[in-house]
Short mmCIF file of C-alpha atoms and ligand atoms in Angstrom, two decimals:
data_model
loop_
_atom_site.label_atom_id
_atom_site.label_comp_id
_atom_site.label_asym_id
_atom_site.label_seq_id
_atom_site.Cartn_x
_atom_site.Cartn_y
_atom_site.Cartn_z
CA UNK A 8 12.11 -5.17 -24.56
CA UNK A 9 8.94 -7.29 -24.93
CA UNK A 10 9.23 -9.58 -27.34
CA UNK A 11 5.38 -10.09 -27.50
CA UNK A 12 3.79 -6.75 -27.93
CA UNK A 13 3.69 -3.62 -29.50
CA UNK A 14 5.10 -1.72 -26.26
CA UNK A 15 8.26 -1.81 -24.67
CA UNK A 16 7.67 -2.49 -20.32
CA UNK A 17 10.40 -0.21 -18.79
CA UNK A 18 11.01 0.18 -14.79
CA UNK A 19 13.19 2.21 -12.32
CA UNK A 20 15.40 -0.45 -11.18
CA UNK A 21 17.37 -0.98 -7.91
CA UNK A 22 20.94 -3.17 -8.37
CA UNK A 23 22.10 -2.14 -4.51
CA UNK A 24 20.85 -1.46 -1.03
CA UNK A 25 21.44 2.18 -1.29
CA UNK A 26 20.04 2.56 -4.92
CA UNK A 27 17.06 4.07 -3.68
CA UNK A 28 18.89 6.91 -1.83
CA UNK A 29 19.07 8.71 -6.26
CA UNK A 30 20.45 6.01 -7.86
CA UNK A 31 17.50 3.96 -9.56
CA UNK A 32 18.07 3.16 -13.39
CA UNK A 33 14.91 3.21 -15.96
CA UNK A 34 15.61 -0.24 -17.89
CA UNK A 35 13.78 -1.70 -20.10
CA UNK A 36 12.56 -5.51 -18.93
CA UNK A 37 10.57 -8.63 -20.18
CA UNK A 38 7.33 -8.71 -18.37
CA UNK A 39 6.12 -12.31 -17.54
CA UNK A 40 5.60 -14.96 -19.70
CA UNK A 41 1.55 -14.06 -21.26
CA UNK A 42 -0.81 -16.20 -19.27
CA UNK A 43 -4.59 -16.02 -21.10
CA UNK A 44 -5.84 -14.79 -17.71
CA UNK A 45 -3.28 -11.74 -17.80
CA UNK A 46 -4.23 -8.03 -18.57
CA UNK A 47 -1.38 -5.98 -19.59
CA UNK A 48 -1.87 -1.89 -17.68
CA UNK A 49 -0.20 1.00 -19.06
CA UNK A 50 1.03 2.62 -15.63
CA UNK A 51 -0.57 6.24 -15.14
CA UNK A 52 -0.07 6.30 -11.47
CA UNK A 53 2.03 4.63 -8.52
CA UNK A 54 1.77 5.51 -4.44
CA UNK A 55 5.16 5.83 -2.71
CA UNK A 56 4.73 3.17 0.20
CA UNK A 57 6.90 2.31 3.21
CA UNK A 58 7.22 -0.80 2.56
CA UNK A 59 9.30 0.18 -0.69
CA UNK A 60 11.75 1.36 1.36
CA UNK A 61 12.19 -0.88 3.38
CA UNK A 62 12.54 -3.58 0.80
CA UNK A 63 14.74 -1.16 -1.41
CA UNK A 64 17.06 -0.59 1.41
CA UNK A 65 18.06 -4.22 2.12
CA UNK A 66 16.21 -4.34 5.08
CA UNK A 67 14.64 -8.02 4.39
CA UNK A 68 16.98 -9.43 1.71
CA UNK A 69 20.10 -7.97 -0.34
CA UNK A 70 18.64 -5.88 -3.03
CA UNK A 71 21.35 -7.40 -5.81
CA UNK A 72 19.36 -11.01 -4.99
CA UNK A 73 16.10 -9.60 -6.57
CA UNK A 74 17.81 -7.23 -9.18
CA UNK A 75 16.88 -5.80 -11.36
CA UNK A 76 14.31 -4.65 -8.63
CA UNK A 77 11.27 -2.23 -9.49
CA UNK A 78 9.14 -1.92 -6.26
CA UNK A 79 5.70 0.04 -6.07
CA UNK A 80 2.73 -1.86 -5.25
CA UNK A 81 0.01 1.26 -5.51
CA UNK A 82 -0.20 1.16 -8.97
CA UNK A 83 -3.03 2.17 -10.97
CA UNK A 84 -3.35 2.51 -14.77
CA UNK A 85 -5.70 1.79 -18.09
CA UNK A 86 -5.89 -1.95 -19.19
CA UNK A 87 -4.18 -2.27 -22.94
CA UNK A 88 -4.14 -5.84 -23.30
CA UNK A 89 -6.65 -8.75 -22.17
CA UNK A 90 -6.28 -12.56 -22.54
CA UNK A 91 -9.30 -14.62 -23.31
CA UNK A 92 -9.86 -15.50 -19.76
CA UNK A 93 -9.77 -12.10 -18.35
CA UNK A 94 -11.50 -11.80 -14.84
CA UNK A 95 -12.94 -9.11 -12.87
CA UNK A 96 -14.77 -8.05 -16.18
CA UNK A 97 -11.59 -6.07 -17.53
CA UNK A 98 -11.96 -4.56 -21.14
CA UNK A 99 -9.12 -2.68 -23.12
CA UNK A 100 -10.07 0.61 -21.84
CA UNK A 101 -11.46 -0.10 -18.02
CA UNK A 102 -8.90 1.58 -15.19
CA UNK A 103 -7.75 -0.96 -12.52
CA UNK A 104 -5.28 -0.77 -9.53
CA UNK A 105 -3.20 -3.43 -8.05
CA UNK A 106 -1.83 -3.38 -4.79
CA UNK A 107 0.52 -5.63 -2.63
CA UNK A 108 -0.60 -8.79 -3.81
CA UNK A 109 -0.94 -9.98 -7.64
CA UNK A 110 -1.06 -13.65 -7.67
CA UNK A 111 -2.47 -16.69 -4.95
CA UNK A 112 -3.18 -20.07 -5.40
CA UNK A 113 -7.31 -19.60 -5.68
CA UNK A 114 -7.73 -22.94 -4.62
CA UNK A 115 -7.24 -22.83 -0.26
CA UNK A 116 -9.59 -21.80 2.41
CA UNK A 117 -8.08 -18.40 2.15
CA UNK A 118 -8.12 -18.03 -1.71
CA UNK A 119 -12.17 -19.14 -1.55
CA UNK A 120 -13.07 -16.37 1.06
CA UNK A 121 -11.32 -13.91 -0.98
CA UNK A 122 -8.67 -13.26 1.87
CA UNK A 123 -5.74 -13.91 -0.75
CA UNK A 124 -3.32 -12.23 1.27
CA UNK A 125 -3.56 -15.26 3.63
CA UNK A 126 -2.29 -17.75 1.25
CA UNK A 127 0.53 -19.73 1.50
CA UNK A 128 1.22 -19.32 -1.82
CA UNK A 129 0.67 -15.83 -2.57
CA UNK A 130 2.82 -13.54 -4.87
CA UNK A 131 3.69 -10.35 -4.08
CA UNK A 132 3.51 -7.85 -6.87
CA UNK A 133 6.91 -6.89 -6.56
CA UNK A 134 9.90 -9.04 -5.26
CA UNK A 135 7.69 -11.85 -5.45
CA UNK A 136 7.96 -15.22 -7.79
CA UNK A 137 4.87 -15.79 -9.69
CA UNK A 138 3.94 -19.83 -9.18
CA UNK A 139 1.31 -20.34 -12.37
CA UNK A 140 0.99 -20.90 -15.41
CA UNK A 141 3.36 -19.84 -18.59
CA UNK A 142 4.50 -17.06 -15.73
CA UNK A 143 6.40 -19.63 -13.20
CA UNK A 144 9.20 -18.43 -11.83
CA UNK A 145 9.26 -15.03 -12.82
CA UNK A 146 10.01 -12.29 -10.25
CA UNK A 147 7.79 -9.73 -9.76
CA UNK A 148 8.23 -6.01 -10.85
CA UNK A 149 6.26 -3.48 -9.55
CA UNK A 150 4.54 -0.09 -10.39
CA UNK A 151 7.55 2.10 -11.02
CA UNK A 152 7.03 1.45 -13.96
CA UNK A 153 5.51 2.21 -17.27
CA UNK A 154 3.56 -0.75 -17.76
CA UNK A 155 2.50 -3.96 -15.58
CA UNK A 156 1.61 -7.51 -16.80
CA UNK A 157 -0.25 -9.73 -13.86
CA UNK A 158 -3.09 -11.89 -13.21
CA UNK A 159 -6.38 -9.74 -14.23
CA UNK A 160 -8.09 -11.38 -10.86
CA UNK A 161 -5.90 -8.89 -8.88
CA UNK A 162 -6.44 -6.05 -11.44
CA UNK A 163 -9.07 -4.30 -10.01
CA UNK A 164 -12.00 -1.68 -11.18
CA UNK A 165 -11.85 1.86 -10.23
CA UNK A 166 -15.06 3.09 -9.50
CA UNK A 167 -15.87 5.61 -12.85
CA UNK A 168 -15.49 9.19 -11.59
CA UNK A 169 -13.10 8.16 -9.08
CA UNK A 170 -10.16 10.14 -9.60
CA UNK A 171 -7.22 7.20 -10.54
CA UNK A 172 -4.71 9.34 -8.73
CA UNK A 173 -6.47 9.32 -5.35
CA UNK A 174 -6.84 5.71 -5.93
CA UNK A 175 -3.34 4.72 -6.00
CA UNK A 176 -2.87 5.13 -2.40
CA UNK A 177 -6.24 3.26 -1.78
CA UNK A 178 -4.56 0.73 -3.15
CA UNK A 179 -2.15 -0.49 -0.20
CA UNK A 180 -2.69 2.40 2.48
CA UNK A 181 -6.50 2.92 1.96
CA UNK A 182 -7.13 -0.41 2.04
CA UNK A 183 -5.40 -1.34 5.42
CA UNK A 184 -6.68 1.75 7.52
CA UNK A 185 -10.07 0.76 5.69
CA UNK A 186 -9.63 -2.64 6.53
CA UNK A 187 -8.59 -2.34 10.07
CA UNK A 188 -10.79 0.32 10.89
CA UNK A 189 -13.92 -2.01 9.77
CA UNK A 190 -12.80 -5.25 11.29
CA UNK A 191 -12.22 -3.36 14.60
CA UNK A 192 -15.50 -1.72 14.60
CA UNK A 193 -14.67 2.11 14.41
CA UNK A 194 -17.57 4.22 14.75
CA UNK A 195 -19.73 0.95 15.96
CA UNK A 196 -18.22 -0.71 19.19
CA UNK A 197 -15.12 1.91 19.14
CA UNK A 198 -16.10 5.52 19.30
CA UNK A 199 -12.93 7.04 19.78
CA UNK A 200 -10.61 6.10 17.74
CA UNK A 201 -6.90 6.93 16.96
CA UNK A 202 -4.59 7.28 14.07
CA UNK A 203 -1.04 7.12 14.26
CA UNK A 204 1.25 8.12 11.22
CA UNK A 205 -1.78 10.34 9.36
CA UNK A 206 -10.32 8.77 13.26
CA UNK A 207 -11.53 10.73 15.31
CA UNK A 208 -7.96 11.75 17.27
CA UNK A 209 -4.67 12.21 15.14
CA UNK A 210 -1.42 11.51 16.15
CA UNK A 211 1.40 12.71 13.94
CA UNK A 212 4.77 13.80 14.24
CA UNK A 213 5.16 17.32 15.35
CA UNK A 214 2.05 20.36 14.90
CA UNK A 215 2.98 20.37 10.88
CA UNK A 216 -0.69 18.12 10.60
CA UNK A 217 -2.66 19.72 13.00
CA UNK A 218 -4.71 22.01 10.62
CA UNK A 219 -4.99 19.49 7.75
CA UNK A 220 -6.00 16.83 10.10
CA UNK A 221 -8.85 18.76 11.40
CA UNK A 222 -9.77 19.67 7.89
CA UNK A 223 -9.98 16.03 6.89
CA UNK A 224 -12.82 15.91 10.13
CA UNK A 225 -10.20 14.59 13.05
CA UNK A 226 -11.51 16.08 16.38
CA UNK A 227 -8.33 16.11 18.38
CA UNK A 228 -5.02 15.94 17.56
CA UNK A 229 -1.92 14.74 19.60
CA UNK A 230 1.62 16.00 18.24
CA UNK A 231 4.21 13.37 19.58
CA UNK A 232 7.91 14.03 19.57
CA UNK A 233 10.88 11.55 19.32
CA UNK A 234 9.69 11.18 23.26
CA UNK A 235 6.26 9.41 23.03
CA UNK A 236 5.81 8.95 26.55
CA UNK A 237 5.94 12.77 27.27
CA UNK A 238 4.01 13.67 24.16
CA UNK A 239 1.15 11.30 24.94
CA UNK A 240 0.99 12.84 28.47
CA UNK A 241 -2.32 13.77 29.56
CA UNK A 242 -4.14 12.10 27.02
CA UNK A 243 -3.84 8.42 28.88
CA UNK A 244 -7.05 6.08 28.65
CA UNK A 245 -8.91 8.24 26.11
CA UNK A 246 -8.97 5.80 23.06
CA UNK A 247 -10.99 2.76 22.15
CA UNK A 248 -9.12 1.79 19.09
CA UNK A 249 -5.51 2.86 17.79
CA UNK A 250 -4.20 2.13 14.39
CA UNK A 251 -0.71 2.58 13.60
CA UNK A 252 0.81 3.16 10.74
CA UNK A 253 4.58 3.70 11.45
CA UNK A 254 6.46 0.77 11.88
CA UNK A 255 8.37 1.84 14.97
CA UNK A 256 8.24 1.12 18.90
CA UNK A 257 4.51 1.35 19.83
CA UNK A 258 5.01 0.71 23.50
CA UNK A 259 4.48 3.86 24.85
CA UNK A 260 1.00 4.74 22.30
CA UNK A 261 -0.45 1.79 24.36
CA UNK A 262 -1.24 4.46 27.16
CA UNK A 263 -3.25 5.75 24.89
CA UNK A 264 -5.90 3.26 25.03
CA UNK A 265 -9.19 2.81 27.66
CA UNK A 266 -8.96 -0.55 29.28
CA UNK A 267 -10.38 -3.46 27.02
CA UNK A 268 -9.21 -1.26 24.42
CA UNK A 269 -7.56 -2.49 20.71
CA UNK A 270 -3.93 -1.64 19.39
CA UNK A 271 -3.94 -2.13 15.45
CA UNK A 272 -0.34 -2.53 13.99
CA UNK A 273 -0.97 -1.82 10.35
CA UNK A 274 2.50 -0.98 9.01
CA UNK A 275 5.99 -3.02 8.51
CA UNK A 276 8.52 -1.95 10.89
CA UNK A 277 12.07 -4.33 11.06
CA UNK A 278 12.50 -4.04 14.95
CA UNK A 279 10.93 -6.01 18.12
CA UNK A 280 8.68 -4.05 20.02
CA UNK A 281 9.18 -4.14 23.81
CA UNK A 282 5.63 -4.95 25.67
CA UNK A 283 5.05 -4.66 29.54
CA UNK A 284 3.31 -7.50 30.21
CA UNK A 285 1.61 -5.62 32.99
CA UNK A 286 -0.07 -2.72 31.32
CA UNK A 287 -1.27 -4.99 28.55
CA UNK A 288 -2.83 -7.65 31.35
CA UNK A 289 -4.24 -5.02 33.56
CA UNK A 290 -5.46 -2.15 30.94
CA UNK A 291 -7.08 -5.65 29.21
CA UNK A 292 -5.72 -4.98 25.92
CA UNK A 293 -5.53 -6.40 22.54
CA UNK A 294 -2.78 -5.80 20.05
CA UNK A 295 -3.65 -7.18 16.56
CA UNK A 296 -1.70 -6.89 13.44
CA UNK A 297 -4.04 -5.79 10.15
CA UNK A 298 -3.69 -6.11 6.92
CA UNK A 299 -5.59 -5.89 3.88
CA UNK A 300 -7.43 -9.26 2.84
CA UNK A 301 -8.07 -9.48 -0.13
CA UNK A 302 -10.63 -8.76 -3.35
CA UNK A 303 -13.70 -8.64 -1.51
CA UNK A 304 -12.45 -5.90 0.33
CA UNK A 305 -11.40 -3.75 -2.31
CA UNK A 306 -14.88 -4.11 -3.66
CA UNK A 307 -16.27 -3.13 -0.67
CA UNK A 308 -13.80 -0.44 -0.05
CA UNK A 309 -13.64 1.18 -3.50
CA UNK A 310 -18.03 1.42 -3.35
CA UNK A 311 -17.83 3.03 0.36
CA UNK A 312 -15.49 5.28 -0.96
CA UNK A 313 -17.20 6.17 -4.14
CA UNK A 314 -19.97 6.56 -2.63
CA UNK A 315 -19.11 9.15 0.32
CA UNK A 316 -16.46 11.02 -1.86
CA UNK A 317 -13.61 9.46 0.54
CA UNK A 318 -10.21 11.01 -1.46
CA UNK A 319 -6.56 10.43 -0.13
CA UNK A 320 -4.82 13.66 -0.24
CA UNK A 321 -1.75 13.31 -2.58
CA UNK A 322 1.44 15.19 -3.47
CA UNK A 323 2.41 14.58 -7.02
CA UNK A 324 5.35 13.49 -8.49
CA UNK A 325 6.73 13.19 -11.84
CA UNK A 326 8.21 9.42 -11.97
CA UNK A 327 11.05 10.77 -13.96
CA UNK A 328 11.69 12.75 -10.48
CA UNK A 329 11.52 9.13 -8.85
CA UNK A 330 15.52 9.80 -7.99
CA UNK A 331 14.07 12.97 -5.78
CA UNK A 332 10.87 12.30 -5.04
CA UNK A 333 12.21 8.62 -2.49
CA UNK A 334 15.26 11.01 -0.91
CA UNK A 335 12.27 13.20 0.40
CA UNK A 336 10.39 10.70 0.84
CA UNK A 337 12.81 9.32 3.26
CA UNK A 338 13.37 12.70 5.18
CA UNK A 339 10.05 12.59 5.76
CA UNK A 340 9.37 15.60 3.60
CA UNK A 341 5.68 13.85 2.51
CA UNK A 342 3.52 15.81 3.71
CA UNK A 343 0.83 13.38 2.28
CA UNK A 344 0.93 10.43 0.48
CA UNK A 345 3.60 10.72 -2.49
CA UNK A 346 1.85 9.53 -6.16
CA UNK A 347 4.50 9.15 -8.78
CA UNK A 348 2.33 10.17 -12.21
CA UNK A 349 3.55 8.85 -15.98
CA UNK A 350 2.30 11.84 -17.81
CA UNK A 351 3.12 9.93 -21.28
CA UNK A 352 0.67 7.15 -20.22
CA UNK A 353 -2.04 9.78 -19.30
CA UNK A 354 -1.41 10.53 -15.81
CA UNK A 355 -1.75 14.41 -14.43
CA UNK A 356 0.26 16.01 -12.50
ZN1 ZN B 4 2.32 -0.85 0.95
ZN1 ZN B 5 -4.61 -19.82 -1.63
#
């Protein structure tokens, strides 16, 4: 229970490693000590990511050594609560997302180009330790959740008329296919340009995507089985620019590429990836890891968005289905990106 405010902050928890397989607990918590540059957000809306998983299963750390632990970092929701030296221009009122990082040190060469995610000292907005202020030393909780206290600097605005569902995704996904696809000059210096895990070319697990990818404008589409290097067959050297975002083996989407062409690993996986030295010397290629920077790229990406009526599609969850909705996440039963939705903070399913 918050002992400060007129709302009580309550999370699905993980104790264990296999917690997220149906077992998370709603508990209430104490959000972070109040900081006057805080905003408190009543949670409407948090994105499933990858990333949860693989923090909720153990896969970095023991799950009991950050319990009680309440991932989601695709959060978006209405700001309740503003201290006096709110940021980013947040009112009670104004709807803001946060994604995977809530907290830097705003003082080092990163922190000054707005490429927080760079710091040394960054905090991650869940399973993180906040290293400021009243808040020092307080683990991070996340967006499953019904409300989230942070720093308002990494609260930020969702364009009005943006739908605050579609944005929750935008929040950690959008922003690093956004991000990568930018920095690696899609469309400019890179005209064909690949997609793994949802561009131009698509290339997704089986033919379940094939008709929604070419809805969403994606000329060609390459199904790929557990056997990459037959499913890639016969479309060798076509790409200028792949993106992934699975976190597994990537060795065999490499054929993929022209020569001189760029391999973007955008997703978390927890294994080594194998690399022939030869293909990637004589093909000329790059391989680059991508992530999202920072606040000036959220700007940037939330008005290009807004402005071309760029939308995520979403399946919809209840949160109180949270115990359902991460088993099928895991069987890969998302067709698109999963949204949890609080319908008592004002959320729609
Ligand atoms: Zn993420
Ligand atoms: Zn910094």
């Amino acid at each position: 229970m918050s002992s400060d405010s007129q709302y009580t902050f309550q999370g699905w928890a993980a104790r264990d490693n296999d917690d997220y397989k149906g077992s998370l607990k709603l508990q209430s918590f104490d959000p972070k000590p109040w900081d006057e540059d805080d905003v408190d957000v009543r949670i409407m809306y948090c994105g499933i990511c990858g990333s949860d998983v693989h923090v909720l299963s153990g896969a970095f750390f023991p799950v009991s050594a950050m319990a009680p632990l309440i991932c989601g970092h695709e959060l978006v929701g209405e700001v309740i609560r503003v201290g006096s030296q709110v940021e980013n221009g947040l009112e009670v009122g104004t709807i803001v997302g946060v994604g995977a990082v809530s907290n830097s040190c705003r003082e080092c060469e990163y922190c000054v180009e707005e490429c927080e995610v760079f710091c040394k000292k960054r905090t991650t907005t869940y399973a993180g330790v906040f290293h400021r202020g009243n808040g020092a030393g307080y683990k991070t909780k996340g967006g499953y959740a019904s409300h989230w206290r942070g720093p308002s600097a990494f609260a930020y605005p969702i364009p009005a008329g943006y739908d605050p569902a579609c944005a929750a995704p935008m929040m950690c996904a959008g922003i690093t296919v956004f991000s990568a696809l930018r920095r690696f000059g899609a469309g400019v210096t890179a005209k064909q340009v690949g997609v793994i895990g949802i561009g131009v070319t698509t290339i997704s697990r089986g033919e379940a995507k094939r008709q929604e990818a070419a809805k969403l404008g994606s000329s060609n589409y390459i199904a790929v089985s557990d056997d990459v290097a037959t499913s890639v067959k016969g479309c060798e050297r076509t790409l200028d620019l792949v993106i992934c975002c699975t976190g597994g083996s990537y060795t065999d989407y490499l054929k993929l590429l022209k020569p001189r062409g760029t391999f973007v690993q955008a997703a978390i996986g927890t294994s080594p990836v194998p690399i022939s030295n030869i293909s990637l010397i004589t093909g000329g290629l790059t391989i680059v890891g991508a992530l999202a920077d920072g606040k000036a790229e959220y700007k940037d990406m939330f008005d290009f968005a807004a402005k071309h009526n760029i939308k995520p599609w979403i399946n919809r969850w209840d949160m109180k289905d949270i115990n359902k909705a991460l088993p099928a996440f895991t069987n890969g039963e998302a067709k698109y990106r999963m949204v949890l939705v609080n319908t008592e903070n004002g959320g729609s399913l």
